[in-house]
């Protein structure tokens, strides 16, 4: 497992952008596929985006496709989530997750390391 710490959340207006970061501890970051998930108040955690070990393969939830971009810098042990054209329904706690497999997956159960999360609030 790895330790994960997210940052970059905040309060923004609809249409604004935010970039979330997730820094992983340890030297084995590059062997992990990474994912971003979110949980809104009163709702279950849901998949947002995933990225493969190398960064060459990504996947997105339909609700964010075309507006969010996941990327990673293995030299910095960091995965990012660029969020553009934010909508109020994006308000949630965003968490990154790591899984010991090559290609990212949308299933929550596939990941074995989770960060504490960062709050994103989008006002209308």
PDB file of C-alpha atoms in Angstrom:
ATOM      1  CA  UNK A   1       0.000   0.000   0.000  1.00  0.00           C
ATOM      2  CA  UNK A   2       0.914   3.636  -0.365  1.00  0.00           C
ATOM      3  CA  UNK A   3       0.019   6.722   1.617  1.00  0.00           C
ATOM      4  CA  UNK A   4      -1.955   9.285  -0.364  1.00  0.00           C
ATOM      5  CA  UNK A   5      -2.550  12.975   0.374  1.00  0.00           C
ATOM      6  CA  UNK A   6      -4.887  15.108  -1.719  1.00  0.00           C
ATOM      7  CA  UNK A   7      -4.909  18.878  -2.087  1.00  0.00           C
ATOM      8  CA  UNK A   8      -6.338  21.580  -4.314  1.00  0.00           C
ATOM      9  CA  UNK A   9      -9.968  21.563  -3.320  1.00  0.00           C
ATOM     10  CA  UNK A  10     -11.903  24.707  -2.533  1.00  0.00           C
ATOM     11  CA  UNK A  11     -14.967  26.840  -3.126  1.00  0.00           C
ATOM     12  CA  UNK A  12     -15.519  27.977  -6.698  1.00  0.00           C
ATOM     13  CA  UNK A  13     -18.345  29.218  -8.867  1.00  0.00           C
ATOM     14  CA  UNK A  14     -20.042  27.268 -11.600  1.00  0.00           C
ATOM     15  CA  UNK A  15     -17.950  27.368 -14.755  1.00  0.00           C
ATOM     16  CA  UNK A  16     -14.656  27.738 -12.900  1.00  0.00           C
ATOM     17  CA  UNK A  17     -11.734  25.310 -12.915  1.00  0.00           C
ATOM     18  CA  UNK A  18      -9.769  23.513 -10.224  1.00  0.00           C
ATOM     19  CA  UNK A  19      -6.808  21.179 -10.270  1.00  0.00           C
ATOM     20  CA  UNK A  20      -6.578  18.537  -7.618  1.00  0.00           C
ATOM     21  CA  UNK A  21      -3.307  16.858  -6.711  1.00  0.00           C
ATOM     22  CA  UNK A  22      -2.608  13.597  -4.941  1.00  0.00           C
ATOM     23  CA  UNK A  23       0.890  12.877  -3.694  1.00  0.00           C
ATOM     24  CA  UNK A  24       1.904   9.317  -2.887  1.00  0.00           C
ATOM     25  CA  UNK A  25       4.600   8.220  -0.495  1.00  0.00           C
ATOM     26  CA  UNK A  26       7.138   5.581  -1.342  1.00  0.00           C
ATOM     27  CA  UNK A  27       9.179   4.765  -4.389  1.00  0.00           C
ATOM     28  CA  UNK A  28       6.732   2.299  -5.884  1.00  0.00           C
ATOM     29  CA  UNK A  29       4.186   4.845  -7.123  1.00  0.00           C
ATOM     30  CA  UNK A  30       4.855   3.955 -10.724  1.00  0.00           C
ATOM     31  CA  UNK A  31       3.531   0.409 -10.289  1.00  0.00           C
ATOM     32  CA  UNK A  32       0.107   1.572  -9.212  1.00  0.00           C
ATOM     33  CA  UNK A  33      -2.860   2.454 -11.345  1.00  0.00           C
ATOM     34  CA  UNK A  34      -4.618   5.465  -9.864  1.00  0.00           C
ATOM     35  CA  UNK A  35      -8.178   6.626  -9.624  1.00  0.00           C
ATOM     36  CA  UNK A  36     -10.185   9.619  -8.514  1.00  0.00           C
ATOM     37  CA  UNK A  37     -13.515   9.133  -6.794  1.00  0.00           C
ATOM     38  CA  UNK A  38     -15.986  11.501  -5.178  1.00  0.00           C
ATOM     39  CA  UNK A  39     -18.680  11.367  -2.568  1.00  0.00           C
ATOM     40  CA  UNK A  40     -21.405  13.973  -2.293  1.00  0.00           C
ATOM     41  CA  UNK A  41     -23.410  14.470   0.901  1.00  0.00           C
ATOM     42  CA  UNK A  42     -25.962  11.720   1.335  1.00  0.00           C
ATOM     43  CA  UNK A  43     -24.708   9.808  -1.692  1.00  0.00           C
ATOM     44  CA  UNK A  44     -22.461   6.853  -2.297  1.00  0.00           C
ATOM     45  CA  UNK A  45     -18.896   7.205  -3.450  1.00  0.00           C
ATOM     46  CA  UNK A  46     -18.649   7.220  -7.224  1.00  0.00           C
ATOM     47  CA  UNK A  47     -15.972   6.806  -9.834  1.00  0.00           C
ATOM     48  CA  UNK A  48     -14.628   9.909 -11.583  1.00  0.00           C
ATOM     49  CA  UNK A  49     -11.491   8.964 -13.520  1.00  0.00           C
ATOM     50  CA  UNK A  50      -8.664   6.441 -13.650  1.00  0.00           C
ATOM     51  CA  UNK A  51      -5.206   6.274 -15.179  1.00  0.00           C
ATOM     52  CA  UNK A  52      -2.825   3.411 -15.909  1.00  0.00           C
ATOM     53  CA  UNK A  53       0.642   2.949 -14.431  1.00  0.00           C
ATOM     54  CA  UNK A  54       2.335   4.642 -17.345  1.00  0.00           C
ATOM     55  CA  UNK A  55      -0.331   7.270 -17.818  1.00  0.00           C
ATOM     56  CA  UNK A  56      -1.072   6.124 -21.319  1.00  0.00           C
ATOM     57  CA  UNK A  57      -4.575   4.848 -20.686  1.00  0.00           C
ATOM     58  CA  UNK A  58      -7.296   6.865 -18.988  1.00  0.00           C
ATOM     59  CA  UNK A  59     -10.991   6.445 -18.335  1.00  0.00           C
ATOM     60  CA  UNK A  60     -13.755   8.770 -17.202  1.00  0.00           C
ATOM     61  CA  UNK A  61     -17.258   8.722 -15.859  1.00  0.00           C
ATOM     62  CA  UNK A  62     -19.750   9.903 -18.462  1.00  0.00           C
ATOM     63  CA  UNK A  63     -20.703  12.841 -16.245  1.00  0.00           C
ATOM     64  CA  UNK A  64     -17.203  14.357 -16.435  1.00  0.00           C
ATOM     65  CA  UNK A  65     -15.996  13.228 -19.847  1.00  0.00           C
ATOM     66  CA  UNK A  66     -14.708  16.148 -21.883  1.00  0.00           C
ATOM     67  CA  UNK A  67     -14.403  18.455 -18.869  1.00  0.00           C
ATOM     68  CA  UNK A  68     -12.086  16.592 -16.478  1.00  0.00           C
ATOM     69  CA  UNK A  69      -8.584  15.336 -17.242  1.00  0.00           C
ATOM     70  CA  UNK A  70      -6.561  12.910 -15.175  1.00  0.00           C
ATOM     71  CA  UNK A  71      -2.778  12.835 -15.497  1.00  0.00           C
ATOM     72  CA  UNK A  72       0.232  11.694 -13.524  1.00  0.00           C
ATOM     73  CA  UNK A  73       3.888  12.522 -13.030  1.00  0.00           C
ATOM     74  CA  UNK A  74       5.667   9.409 -11.811  1.00  0.00           C
ATOM     75  CA  UNK A  75       8.845  11.370 -11.109  1.00  0.00           C
ATOM     76  CA  UNK A  76       6.886  13.437  -8.603  1.00  0.00           C
ATOM     77  CA  UNK A  77       4.730  10.576  -7.270  1.00  0.00           C
ATOM     78  CA  UNK A  78       1.699  12.691  -8.113  1.00  0.00           C
ATOM     79  CA  UNK A  79      -1.595  12.239  -9.894  1.00  0.00           C
ATOM     80  CA  UNK A  80      -3.715  15.194 -10.936  1.00  0.00           C
ATOM     81  CA  UNK A  81      -7.331  15.870 -11.770  1.00  0.00           C
ATOM     82  CA  UNK A  82      -7.934  18.968 -13.859  1.00  0.00           C
ATOM     83  CA  UNK A  83     -11.574  19.956 -13.577  1.00  0.00           C
ATOM     84  CA  UNK A  84     -12.976  22.496 -16.006  1.00  0.00           C
ATOM     85  CA  UNK A  85     -16.458  23.943 -16.463  1.00  0.00           C
ATOM     86  CA  UNK A  86     -17.417  22.867 -12.990  1.00  0.00           C
ATOM     87  CA  UNK A  87     -21.075  22.396 -12.160  1.00  0.00           C
ATOM     88  CA  UNK A  88     -22.798  22.567  -8.761  1.00  0.00           C
ATOM     89  CA  UNK A  89     -23.421  18.812  -8.916  1.00  0.00           C
ATOM     90  CA  UNK A  90     -19.653  18.307  -8.760  1.00  0.00           C
ATOM     91  CA  UNK A  91     -19.731  19.358  -5.110  1.00  0.00           C
ATOM     92  CA  UNK A  92     -18.237  16.463  -3.166  1.00  0.00           C
ATOM     93  CA  UNK A  93     -15.228  15.176  -1.296  1.00  0.00           C
ATOM     94  CA  UNK A  94     -12.728  13.984  -3.890  1.00  0.00           C
ATOM     95  CA  UNK A  95     -10.399  11.136  -3.011  1.00  0.00           C
ATOM     96  CA  UNK A  96      -7.593   9.506  -4.888  1.00  0.00           C
ATOM     97  CA  UNK A  97      -6.932   5.791  -4.741  1.00  0.00           C
ATOM     98  CA  UNK A  98      -4.140   3.435  -5.742  1.00  0.00           C
ATOM     99  CA  UNK A  99      -4.374  -0.123  -6.937  1.00  0.00           C
ATOM    100  CA  UNK A 100      -1.619  -2.653  -7.660  1.00  0.00           C
ATOM    101  CA  UNK A 101      -2.568  -3.264 -11.259  1.00  0.00           C
ATOM    102  CA  UNK A 102      -1.539  -1.917 -14.631  1.00  0.00           C
ATOM    103  CA  UNK A 103      -4.659  -0.319 -16.021  1.00  0.00           C
ATOM    104  CA  UNK A 104      -7.069   1.774 -13.994  1.00  0.00           C
ATOM    105  CA  UNK A 105     -10.498   0.442 -13.119  1.00  0.00           C
ATOM    106  CA  UNK A 106     -13.751   2.159 -12.197  1.00  0.00           C
ATOM    107  CA  UNK A 107     -14.599  -0.244  -9.381  1.00  0.00           C
ATOM    108  CA  UNK A 108     -14.069   1.069  -5.876  1.00  0.00           C
ATOM    109  CA  UNK A 109     -13.294  -2.406  -4.572  1.00  0.00           C
ATOM    110  CA  UNK A 110     -10.296  -2.706  -6.893  1.00  0.00           C
ATOM    111  CA  UNK A 111      -8.258  -0.119  -4.996  1.00  0.00           C
ATOM    112  CA  UNK A 112      -6.472  -0.837  -1.738  1.00  0.00           C
ATOM    113  CA  UNK A 113      -5.047   2.561  -0.769  1.00  0.00           C
ATOM    114  CA  UNK A 114      -7.103   5.720  -0.261  1.00  0.00           C
ATOM    115  CA  UNK A 115      -6.426   9.301   0.661  1.00  0.00           C
ATOM    116  CA  UNK A 116      -8.460  11.329   3.146  1.00  0.00           C
ATOM    117  CA  UNK A 117     -10.026  13.452   0.447  1.00  0.00           C
ATOM    118  CA  UNK A 118     -10.318  17.129  -0.398  1.00  0.00           C
ATOM    119  CA  UNK A 119     -13.544  19.115  -0.442  1.00  0.00           C
ATOM    120  CA  UNK A 120     -14.737  20.688  -3.677  1.00  0.00           C
ATOM    121  CA  UNK A 121     -17.705  23.025  -3.475  1.00  0.00           C
ATOM    122  CA  UNK A 122     -19.223  24.582  -6.593  1.00  0.00           C
ATOM    123  CA  UNK A 123     -21.709  27.381  -6.096  1.00  0.00           C
ATOM    124  CA  UNK A 124     -24.337  28.250  -8.678  1.00  0.00           C
TER     125      UNK A 124
END
